[in-house]
């Protein structure tokens, strides 16, 4: 048996450096776990003291609205393992603490293809299934095989397949019925040594027009596009898209197109359409706006940026945006990142 060193519990810990939005916030108790045994120790600690447990990964898809009561567990489990289950087909298992983009690069180096469109997404592997991360025409669920998670209340390990995770656009069971119930420890994806590039997404198609790109070239193009549009959290703190792209019914779409002929939309099943929230927010005049110490990114209206403000200020600006879009387009924008620190 491998001996595992004891966990260190820190009281009243500063969480600001652990989130890409970098607003002030503290955890009543905090600990970092490097392996499954430490994770179980942390859960025992919390159970003995009846502390609520909050998971922290790369901190790139959350907003601290207030200090967090209970124990924040930073999941730092590391490791990548692959098995070839059919010629050229690999099941690759990633521990939750693996950095997403480094994992994508590692897979490209091994010629395990499929993740190239998802290059440069911030955050860690363990958080990827929670919001079913997606970009440039590919979603995590397209490659997903299974995950392992630990139930917080019992410490029991569960394995969940794709169906059990109930993936949808920016959504999974972990944001719904299982919210706050499990800590994801490992994610297994299906990758292939046979390249099958997908460059349907408009921005990617125009960047690579007239070429027959390799997966490495697709990855490089995605990185270029993202760097042009999205602020680097190291320079301008942000949590990526702050709202989901709304999906609306045919009737509302028709009436909006009568007065907004240029409104982009993407057809969805059941006669519905997805409208870019960035376009709606942009039309309401928010792109590049600065309100005190928070603002809206100048190249992508979907991204709220922090210049030294608080979570409450970010939420106030988000509300202002939601009101304006509701009033002008009769569309309710839903916040995408997880909001931490509010009473559940
Ligand atoms: N647009 C505007 N104003 C802007 C930005 C964009 O009008 O300020 C318009 C564009 O002209 C385009 C449309 O909005 O017609 C869509 O823009 P874009 O291609 O940049 O994608 P998005 O729908 O805004 C989504 C994801 C991104 C992901 C990109 C690429 C959501 C909530 N966001 O953004 O995800 O990178 O597609 O696939 O689905 C993230 O989650 O953090 C994220 C960046």
Short mmCIF file of N, CA and C in Angstrom, two decimals, residues 107-261:
data_model
loop_
_atom_site.label_atom_id
_atom_site.label_comp_id
_atom_site.label_asym_id
_atom_site.label_seq_id
_atom_site.Cartn_x
_atom_site.Cartn_y
_atom_site.Cartn_z
N UNK A 107 -1.80 14.89 -25.73
CA UNK A 107 -2.48 13.93 -26.62
C UNK A 107 -2.03 14.14 -28.07
N UNK A 108 -1.89 15.41 -28.48
CA UNK A 108 -1.42 15.67 -29.84
C UNK A 108 -0.02 15.08 -30.05
N UNK A 109 0.83 15.23 -29.03
CA UNK A 109 2.20 14.68 -29.14
C UNK A 109 2.19 13.16 -29.28
N UNK A 110 1.20 12.52 -28.64
CA UNK A 110 1.12 11.06 -28.72
C UNK A 110 0.37 10.59 -29.97
N UNK A 111 -0.11 11.55 -30.78
CA UNK A 111 -0.98 11.26 -31.94
C UNK A 111 -2.30 10.61 -31.51
N UNK A 112 -2.85 11.10 -30.38
CA UNK A 112 -4.21 10.70 -29.97
C UNK A 112 -5.08 11.89 -30.32
N UNK A 113 -5.86 11.76 -31.37
CA UNK A 113 -6.58 12.93 -31.88
C UNK A 113 -8.03 12.99 -31.43
N UNK A 114 -8.59 14.19 -31.52
CA UNK A 114 -10.00 14.41 -31.17
C UNK A 114 -10.21 15.65 -30.33
N UNK A 115 -9.13 16.08 -29.62
CA UNK A 115 -9.29 17.20 -28.69
C UNK A 115 -8.86 18.54 -29.28
N UNK A 116 -8.37 18.53 -30.54
CA UNK A 116 -7.72 19.74 -31.08
C UNK A 116 -8.61 21.00 -31.08
N UNK A 117 -9.93 20.83 -31.33
CA UNK A 117 -10.82 22.00 -31.35
C UNK A 117 -11.00 22.60 -29.95
N UNK A 118 -10.65 21.81 -28.95
CA UNK A 118 -10.84 22.25 -27.57
C UNK A 118 -9.53 22.79 -26.97
N UNK A 119 -8.60 23.16 -27.84
CA UNK A 119 -7.31 23.70 -27.38
C UNK A 119 -7.52 25.01 -26.62
N UNK A 120 -6.63 25.23 -25.65
CA UNK A 120 -6.50 26.49 -24.91
C UNK A 120 -7.70 26.83 -24.01
N UNK A 121 -8.58 25.88 -23.78
CA UNK A 121 -9.65 26.14 -22.80
C UNK A 121 -8.99 26.12 -21.42
N UNK A 122 -9.23 27.17 -20.62
CA UNK A 122 -8.61 27.18 -19.29
C UNK A 122 -9.24 26.12 -18.38
N UNK A 123 -8.58 25.81 -17.30
CA UNK A 123 -9.17 24.93 -16.30
C UNK A 123 -8.59 23.54 -16.30
N UNK A 124 -9.12 22.71 -15.41
CA UNK A 124 -8.61 21.35 -15.22
C UNK A 124 -9.60 20.31 -15.73
N UNK A 125 -9.07 19.10 -15.93
CA UNK A 125 -9.85 17.99 -16.46
C UNK A 125 -11.11 17.70 -15.66
N UNK A 126 -11.01 17.74 -14.33
CA UNK A 126 -12.14 17.34 -13.48
C UNK A 126 -13.36 18.21 -13.66
N UNK A 127 -13.15 19.45 -14.07
CA UNK A 127 -14.30 20.36 -14.22
C UNK A 127 -14.94 20.23 -15.60
N UNK A 128 -14.22 19.63 -16.54
CA UNK A 128 -14.69 19.62 -17.93
C UNK A 128 -16.08 18.99 -18.10
N UNK A 129 -16.37 17.85 -17.41
CA UNK A 129 -17.70 17.27 -17.59
C UNK A 129 -18.82 18.11 -16.95
N UNK A 130 -18.50 18.87 -15.93
CA UNK A 130 -19.56 19.58 -15.19
C UNK A 130 -20.33 20.49 -16.15
N UNK A 131 -19.61 21.28 -16.94
CA UNK A 131 -20.29 22.18 -17.88
C UNK A 131 -20.22 21.63 -19.31
N UNK A 132 -19.76 20.39 -19.47
CA UNK A 132 -19.64 19.82 -20.82
C UNK A 132 -18.96 20.84 -21.74
N UNK A 133 -17.69 21.13 -21.44
CA UNK A 133 -16.99 22.19 -22.17
C UNK A 133 -17.07 21.96 -23.68
N UNK A 134 -17.14 23.07 -24.40
CA UNK A 134 -17.27 22.94 -25.85
C UNK A 134 -16.72 24.18 -26.53
N UNK A 135 -16.18 24.00 -27.73
CA UNK A 135 -15.71 25.13 -28.51
C UNK A 135 -15.43 24.68 -29.94
N UNK A 136 -15.67 25.59 -30.87
CA UNK A 136 -15.32 25.38 -32.27
C UNK A 136 -15.85 24.06 -32.83
N UNK A 137 -17.12 23.78 -32.46
CA UNK A 137 -17.83 22.65 -33.07
C UNK A 137 -17.67 21.31 -32.39
N UNK A 138 -16.95 21.25 -31.26
CA UNK A 138 -16.78 19.98 -30.55
C UNK A 138 -17.14 20.19 -29.07
N UNK A 139 -17.83 19.20 -28.51
CA UNK A 139 -18.13 19.24 -27.07
C UNK A 139 -17.47 18.05 -26.40
N UNK A 140 -17.17 18.19 -25.12
CA UNK A 140 -16.56 17.08 -24.37
C UNK A 140 -17.36 15.79 -24.56
N UNK A 141 -18.70 15.90 -24.54
CA UNK A 141 -19.53 14.68 -24.61
C UNK A 141 -19.31 13.91 -25.90
N UNK A 142 -18.81 14.55 -26.96
CA UNK A 142 -18.54 13.85 -28.22
C UNK A 142 -17.43 12.80 -28.05
N UNK A 143 -16.55 13.01 -27.06
CA UNK A 143 -15.38 12.13 -26.86
C UNK A 143 -15.45 11.34 -25.57
N UNK A 144 -16.50 11.63 -24.80
CA UNK A 144 -16.57 11.13 -23.42
C UNK A 144 -16.90 9.64 -23.36
N UNK A 145 -16.19 8.92 -22.49
CA UNK A 145 -16.48 7.50 -22.25
C UNK A 145 -17.09 7.33 -20.85
N UNK A 146 -16.36 7.78 -19.84
CA UNK A 146 -16.85 7.60 -18.46
C UNK A 146 -16.06 8.50 -17.51
N UNK A 147 -16.53 8.57 -16.28
CA UNK A 147 -15.75 9.28 -15.26
C UNK A 147 -15.84 8.54 -13.94
N UNK A 148 -14.88 8.84 -13.08
CA UNK A 148 -14.93 8.33 -11.71
C UNK A 148 -15.15 9.53 -10.80
N UNK A 149 -15.97 9.32 -9.78
CA UNK A 149 -16.23 10.40 -8.83
C UNK A 149 -16.40 9.81 -7.45
N UNK A 150 -16.17 10.66 -6.45
CA UNK A 150 -16.35 10.22 -5.06
C UNK A 150 -17.57 10.96 -4.51
N UNK A 151 -18.47 10.19 -3.92
CA UNK A 151 -19.64 10.83 -3.31
C UNK A 151 -19.19 11.51 -2.02
N UNK A 152 -19.51 12.79 -1.88
CA UNK A 152 -19.00 13.58 -0.74
C UNK A 152 -19.53 13.02 0.58
N UNK A 153 -20.80 12.66 0.62
CA UNK A 153 -21.40 12.25 1.90
C UNK A 153 -20.87 10.90 2.39
N UNK A 154 -20.54 9.98 1.48
CA UNK A 154 -20.18 8.62 1.90
C UNK A 154 -18.72 8.26 1.62
N UNK A 155 -18.03 9.01 0.75
CA UNK A 155 -16.67 8.66 0.34
C UNK A 155 -16.65 7.52 -0.66
N UNK A 156 -17.83 7.10 -1.16
CA UNK A 156 -17.90 5.96 -2.08
C UNK A 156 -17.52 6.36 -3.50
N UNK A 157 -16.76 5.46 -4.17
CA UNK A 157 -16.36 5.71 -5.56
C UNK A 157 -17.47 5.25 -6.51
N UNK A 158 -17.83 6.10 -7.47
CA UNK A 158 -18.80 5.67 -8.48
C UNK A 158 -18.19 5.86 -9.87
N UNK A 159 -18.64 5.03 -10.81
CA UNK A 159 -18.24 5.20 -12.21
C UNK A 159 -19.49 5.58 -12.98
N UNK A 160 -19.41 6.62 -13.78
CA UNK A 160 -20.60 7.06 -14.53
C UNK A 160 -20.30 7.10 -16.02
N UNK A 161 -21.20 6.55 -16.83
CA UNK A 161 -21.00 6.59 -18.28
C UNK A 161 -21.66 7.85 -18.84
N UNK A 162 -21.61 7.96 -20.16
CA UNK A 162 -22.08 9.18 -20.83
C UNK A 162 -23.57 9.43 -20.54
N UNK A 163 -24.35 8.37 -20.60
CA UNK A 163 -25.78 8.55 -20.40
C UNK A 163 -26.08 9.05 -18.99
N UNK A 164 -25.36 8.49 -18.01
CA UNK A 164 -25.60 8.87 -16.62
C UNK A 164 -25.27 10.35 -16.38
N UNK A 165 -24.35 10.89 -17.16
CA UNK A 165 -23.93 12.29 -16.94
C UNK A 165 -24.93 13.30 -17.49
N UNK A 166 -25.88 12.86 -18.30
CA UNK A 166 -26.93 13.74 -18.86
C UNK A 166 -26.36 15.03 -19.45
N UNK A 167 -25.43 14.87 -20.38
CA UNK A 167 -24.81 16.05 -20.99
C UNK A 167 -25.79 16.80 -21.89
N UNK A 168 -25.67 18.11 -21.86
CA UNK A 168 -26.40 18.97 -22.81
C UNK A 168 -25.50 20.19 -23.03
N UNK A 169 -25.95 21.14 -23.82
CA UNK A 169 -25.15 22.33 -24.07
C UNK A 169 -24.80 23.04 -22.74
N UNK A 170 -23.52 23.09 -22.44
CA UNK A 170 -23.01 23.71 -21.20
C UNK A 170 -23.72 23.19 -19.95
N UNK A 171 -24.03 21.90 -19.96
CA UNK A 171 -24.80 21.38 -18.84
C UNK A 171 -24.55 19.88 -18.65
N UNK A 172 -24.77 19.42 -17.42
CA UNK A 172 -24.68 17.99 -17.10
C UNK A 172 -25.44 17.79 -15.80
N UNK A 173 -25.54 16.53 -15.38
CA UNK A 173 -26.23 16.22 -14.12
C UNK A 173 -25.52 16.88 -12.93
N UNK A 174 -24.22 17.22 -13.11
CA UNK A 174 -23.45 17.82 -12.00
C UNK A 174 -23.82 19.30 -11.77
N UNK A 175 -24.57 19.88 -12.72
CA UNK A 175 -25.09 21.24 -12.48
C UNK A 175 -26.56 21.17 -12.11
N UNK A 176 -27.13 19.96 -12.13
CA UNK A 176 -28.56 19.79 -11.85
C UNK A 176 -28.74 18.91 -10.61
N UNK A 177 -29.28 17.70 -10.82
CA UNK A 177 -29.64 16.84 -9.67
C UNK A 177 -28.44 16.49 -8.78
N UNK A 178 -27.23 16.38 -9.37
CA UNK A 178 -26.06 15.98 -8.58
C UNK A 178 -25.18 17.17 -8.18
N UNK A 179 -25.75 18.37 -8.24
CA UNK A 179 -24.97 19.56 -7.89
C UNK A 179 -24.45 19.45 -6.45
N UNK A 180 -23.14 19.59 -6.28
CA UNK A 180 -22.54 19.57 -4.95
C UNK A 180 -22.48 18.20 -4.30
N UNK A 181 -22.80 17.13 -5.06
CA UNK A 181 -22.88 15.80 -4.43
C UNK A 181 -21.62 14.94 -4.65
N UNK A 182 -20.91 15.18 -5.74
CA UNK A 182 -19.74 14.35 -6.07
C UNK A 182 -18.51 15.19 -6.33
N UNK A 183 -17.34 14.59 -6.15
CA UNK A 183 -16.09 15.19 -6.60
C UNK A 183 -15.56 14.30 -7.72
N UNK A 184 -15.39 14.86 -8.90
CA UNK A 184 -14.91 14.07 -10.04
C UNK A 184 -13.40 13.89 -9.90
N UNK A 185 -12.95 12.63 -9.98
CA UNK A 185 -11.52 12.36 -9.76
C UNK A 185 -10.80 11.95 -11.04
N UNK A 186 -11.55 11.42 -12.03
CA UNK A 186 -10.91 10.96 -13.26
C UNK A 186 -11.91 10.99 -14.43
N UNK A 187 -11.39 11.33 -15.61
CA UNK A 187 -12.24 11.40 -16.81
C UNK A 187 -11.60 10.55 -17.90
N UNK A 188 -12.38 9.67 -18.54
CA UNK A 188 -11.85 8.84 -19.62
C UNK A 188 -12.49 9.26 -20.95
N UNK A 189 -11.62 9.50 -21.94
CA UNK A 189 -12.09 9.95 -23.25
C UNK A 189 -11.67 8.95 -24.32
N UNK A 190 -12.41 8.95 -25.42
CA UNK A 190 -12.10 8.08 -26.56
C UNK A 190 -11.38 8.93 -27.61
N UNK A 191 -10.11 8.61 -27.86
CA UNK A 191 -9.33 9.35 -28.84
C UNK A 191 -8.82 8.37 -29.90
N UNK A 192 -8.41 8.92 -31.03
CA UNK A 192 -8.06 8.04 -32.16
C UNK A 192 -6.76 8.48 -32.80
N UNK A 193 -5.97 7.49 -33.26
CA UNK A 193 -4.73 7.87 -33.95
C UNK A 193 -5.01 8.21 -35.42
N UNK A 194 -6.26 8.03 -35.82
CA UNK A 194 -6.65 8.41 -37.19
C UNK A 194 -7.25 9.82 -37.12
N UNK A 195 -6.59 10.77 -37.78
CA UNK A 195 -7.05 12.16 -37.71
C UNK A 195 -8.39 12.32 -38.42
N UNK A 196 -9.31 13.01 -37.76
CA UNK A 196 -10.61 13.31 -38.39
C UNK A 196 -10.92 14.75 -38.05
N UNK A 197 -10.39 15.67 -38.85
CA UNK A 197 -10.53 17.07 -38.44
C UNK A 197 -11.95 17.57 -38.70
N UNK A 198 -12.38 18.48 -37.83
CA UNK A 198 -13.71 19.09 -37.92
C UNK A 198 -13.51 20.60 -37.95
N UNK A 199 -13.68 21.17 -39.15
CA UNK A 199 -13.47 22.63 -39.25
C UNK A 199 -14.72 23.32 -39.79
N UNK A 200 -15.89 22.81 -39.34
CA UNK A 200 -17.17 23.38 -39.78
C UNK A 200 -17.44 24.76 -39.15
N UNK A 201 -16.97 24.95 -37.94
CA UNK A 201 -17.30 26.20 -37.21
C UNK A 201 -16.81 27.40 -38.02
N UNK A 202 -17.71 28.40 -38.23
CA UNK A 202 -17.39 29.48 -39.18
C UNK A 202 -16.00 30.13 -39.02
N UNK A 203 -15.65 30.50 -37.78
CA UNK A 203 -14.36 31.20 -37.59
C UNK A 203 -13.18 30.29 -37.95
N UNK A 204 -13.35 28.99 -37.68
CA UNK A 204 -12.27 28.03 -37.96
C UNK A 204 -12.20 27.76 -39.46
N UNK A 205 -13.38 27.62 -40.08
CA UNK A 205 -13.44 27.37 -41.52
C UNK A 205 -12.76 28.51 -42.27
N UNK A 206 -13.02 29.75 -41.86
CA UNK A 206 -12.40 30.85 -42.62
C UNK A 206 -10.91 30.97 -42.32
N UNK A 207 -10.49 30.63 -41.09
CA UNK A 207 -9.05 30.68 -40.78
C UNK A 207 -8.27 29.63 -41.58
N UNK A 208 -8.91 28.52 -41.90
CA UNK A 208 -8.18 27.41 -42.54
C UNK A 208 -8.63 27.17 -43.98
N UNK A 209 -9.33 28.15 -44.53
CA UNK A 209 -9.88 28.02 -45.89
C UNK A 209 -8.81 27.61 -46.90
N UNK A 210 -9.15 26.65 -47.75
CA UNK A 210 -8.25 26.26 -48.83
C UNK A 210 -7.12 25.34 -48.39
N UNK A 211 -7.14 24.89 -47.13
CA UNK A 211 -6.07 23.99 -46.67
C UNK A 211 -6.68 22.64 -46.28
N UNK A 212 -5.83 21.64 -46.18
CA UNK A 212 -6.28 20.36 -45.62
C UNK A 212 -5.51 20.16 -44.33
N UNK A 213 -5.99 20.79 -43.27
CA UNK A 213 -5.16 20.89 -42.07
C UNK A 213 -5.01 19.57 -41.31
N UNK A 214 -3.87 19.44 -40.65
CA UNK A 214 -3.64 18.32 -39.73
C UNK A 214 -4.27 18.72 -38.39
N UNK A 215 -4.47 17.76 -37.48
CA UNK A 215 -4.99 18.12 -36.15
C UNK A 215 -4.11 19.18 -35.46
N UNK A 216 -2.80 19.08 -35.66
CA UNK A 216 -1.89 20.06 -35.04
C UNK A 216 -2.18 21.46 -35.59
N UNK A 217 -2.47 21.54 -36.90
CA UNK A 217 -2.77 22.85 -37.50
C UNK A 217 -4.13 23.38 -37.03
N UNK A 218 -5.07 22.47 -36.84
CA UNK A 218 -6.38 22.90 -36.30
C UNK A 218 -6.18 23.47 -34.90
N UNK A 219 -5.39 22.75 -34.10
CA UNK A 219 -5.12 23.22 -32.73
C UNK A 219 -4.47 24.61 -32.76
N UNK A 220 -3.50 24.78 -33.64
CA UNK A 220 -2.80 26.08 -33.72
C UNK A 220 -3.77 27.18 -34.14
N UNK A 221 -4.70 26.87 -35.06
CA UNK A 221 -5.66 27.88 -35.53
C UNK A 221 -6.63 28.24 -34.40
N UNK A 222 -7.09 27.23 -33.66
CA UNK A 222 -8.00 27.49 -32.53
C UNK A 222 -7.30 28.39 -31.51
N UNK A 223 -6.04 28.08 -31.22
CA UNK A 223 -5.28 28.91 -30.26
C UNK A 223 -5.18 30.35 -30.75
N UNK A 224 -4.90 30.52 -32.06
CA UNK A 224 -4.80 31.88 -32.62
C UNK A 224 -6.12 32.63 -32.46
N UNK A 225 -7.23 31.99 -32.85
CA UNK A 225 -8.54 32.65 -32.78
C UNK A 225 -8.86 33.01 -31.33
N UNK A 226 -8.65 32.06 -30.43
CA UNK A 226 -8.97 32.33 -29.03
C UNK A 226 -8.14 33.50 -28.50
N UNK A 227 -6.83 33.54 -28.88
CA UNK A 227 -5.96 34.61 -28.35
C UNK A 227 -6.40 35.97 -28.87
N UNK A 228 -6.95 35.99 -30.11
CA UNK A 228 -7.42 37.27 -30.68
C UNK A 228 -8.65 37.79 -29.95
N UNK A 229 -9.57 36.86 -29.60
CA UNK A 229 -10.88 37.29 -29.08
C UNK A 229 -10.98 37.31 -27.58
N UNK A 230 -10.30 36.36 -26.94
CA UNK A 230 -10.55 36.17 -25.51
C UNK A 230 -9.39 36.70 -24.69
N UNK A 231 -9.70 37.40 -23.61
CA UNK A 231 -8.62 37.95 -22.77
C UNK A 231 -7.90 36.84 -22.01
N UNK A 232 -6.58 36.94 -21.91
CA UNK A 232 -5.78 35.99 -21.14
C UNK A 232 -6.02 36.30 -19.65
N UNK A 233 -6.56 35.32 -18.90
CA UNK A 233 -6.87 35.59 -17.49
C UNK A 233 -5.66 36.06 -16.68
N UNK A 234 -4.45 35.69 -17.13
CA UNK A 234 -3.24 36.14 -16.41
C UNK A 234 -3.09 37.66 -16.52
N UNK A 235 -3.59 38.21 -17.63
CA UNK A 235 -3.47 39.66 -17.82
C UNK A 235 -4.73 40.40 -17.41
N UNK A 236 -5.89 39.91 -17.88
CA UNK A 236 -7.17 40.53 -17.50
C UNK A 236 -8.05 39.41 -16.92
N UNK A 237 -8.20 39.39 -15.61
CA UNK A 237 -8.96 38.31 -14.99
C UNK A 237 -10.38 38.17 -15.56
N UNK A 238 -10.79 36.93 -15.86
CA UNK A 238 -12.13 36.67 -16.41
C UNK A 238 -12.44 35.19 -16.22
N UNK A 239 -13.71 34.83 -16.47
CA UNK A 239 -14.11 33.42 -16.36
C UNK A 239 -14.66 32.92 -17.68
N UNK A 240 -14.15 33.44 -18.79
CA UNK A 240 -14.64 33.02 -20.11
C UNK A 240 -16.06 33.53 -20.32
N UNK A 241 -16.83 32.81 -21.13
CA UNK A 241 -18.22 33.22 -21.39
C UNK A 241 -18.98 33.34 -20.07
N UNK A 242 -19.59 34.48 -19.84
CA UNK A 242 -20.31 34.65 -18.57
C UNK A 242 -21.77 34.23 -18.69
N UNK A 243 -22.26 34.12 -19.94
CA UNK A 243 -23.65 33.68 -20.15
C UNK A 243 -23.65 32.53 -21.15
N UNK A 244 -24.72 31.72 -21.09
CA UNK A 244 -24.92 30.69 -22.10
C UNK A 244 -25.53 31.34 -23.33
N UNK A 245 -25.33 30.75 -24.49
CA UNK A 245 -26.05 31.22 -25.67
C UNK A 245 -27.49 30.73 -25.56
N UNK A 246 -28.47 31.65 -25.58
CA UNK A 246 -29.86 31.22 -25.37
C UNK A 246 -30.43 30.45 -26.56
N UNK A 247 -31.30 29.51 -26.26
CA UNK A 247 -32.00 28.76 -27.31
C UNK A 247 -33.46 29.21 -27.26
N UNK A 248 -33.95 29.72 -28.40
CA UNK A 248 -35.30 30.32 -28.40
C UNK A 248 -36.22 29.58 -29.37
N UNK A 249 -37.52 29.79 -29.23
CA UNK A 249 -38.52 29.15 -30.06
C UNK A 249 -38.67 29.86 -31.41
N UNK A 250 -39.36 29.16 -32.35
CA UNK A 250 -39.50 29.67 -33.72
C UNK A 250 -40.26 31.00 -33.77
N UNK A 251 -41.25 31.12 -32.91
CA UNK A 251 -42.09 32.33 -32.95
C UNK A 251 -41.29 33.57 -32.56
N UNK A 252 -40.55 33.47 -31.46
CA UNK A 252 -39.73 34.61 -31.02
C UNK A 252 -38.65 34.90 -32.06
N UNK A 253 -38.05 33.85 -32.62
CA UNK A 253 -37.01 34.05 -33.63
C UNK A 253 -37.57 34.86 -34.80
N UNK A 254 -38.73 34.45 -35.29
CA UNK A 254 -39.35 35.15 -36.43
C UNK A 254 -39.60 36.61 -36.10
N UNK A 255 -40.17 36.87 -34.94
CA UNK A 255 -40.51 38.26 -34.61
C UNK A 255 -39.23 39.09 -34.43
N UNK A 256 -38.17 38.49 -33.87
CA UNK A 256 -36.92 39.25 -33.71
C UNK A 256 -36.27 39.53 -35.06
N UNK A 257 -36.36 38.56 -35.97
CA UNK A 257 -35.72 38.75 -37.29
C UNK A 257 -36.41 39.86 -38.10
N UNK A 258 -37.69 40.08 -37.80
CA UNK A 258 -38.39 41.17 -38.53
C UNK A 258 -37.76 42.52 -38.25
N UNK A 259 -37.32 42.72 -37.02
CA UNK A 259 -36.71 44.01 -36.68
C UNK A 259 -35.18 43.96 -36.60
N UNK A 260 -34.62 42.74 -36.60
CA UNK A 260 -33.15 42.59 -36.50
C UNK A 260 -32.69 41.58 -37.55
N UNK A 261 -32.77 41.98 -38.80
CA UNK A 261 -32.50 41.03 -39.89
C UNK A 261 -31.09 40.45 -39.81
#
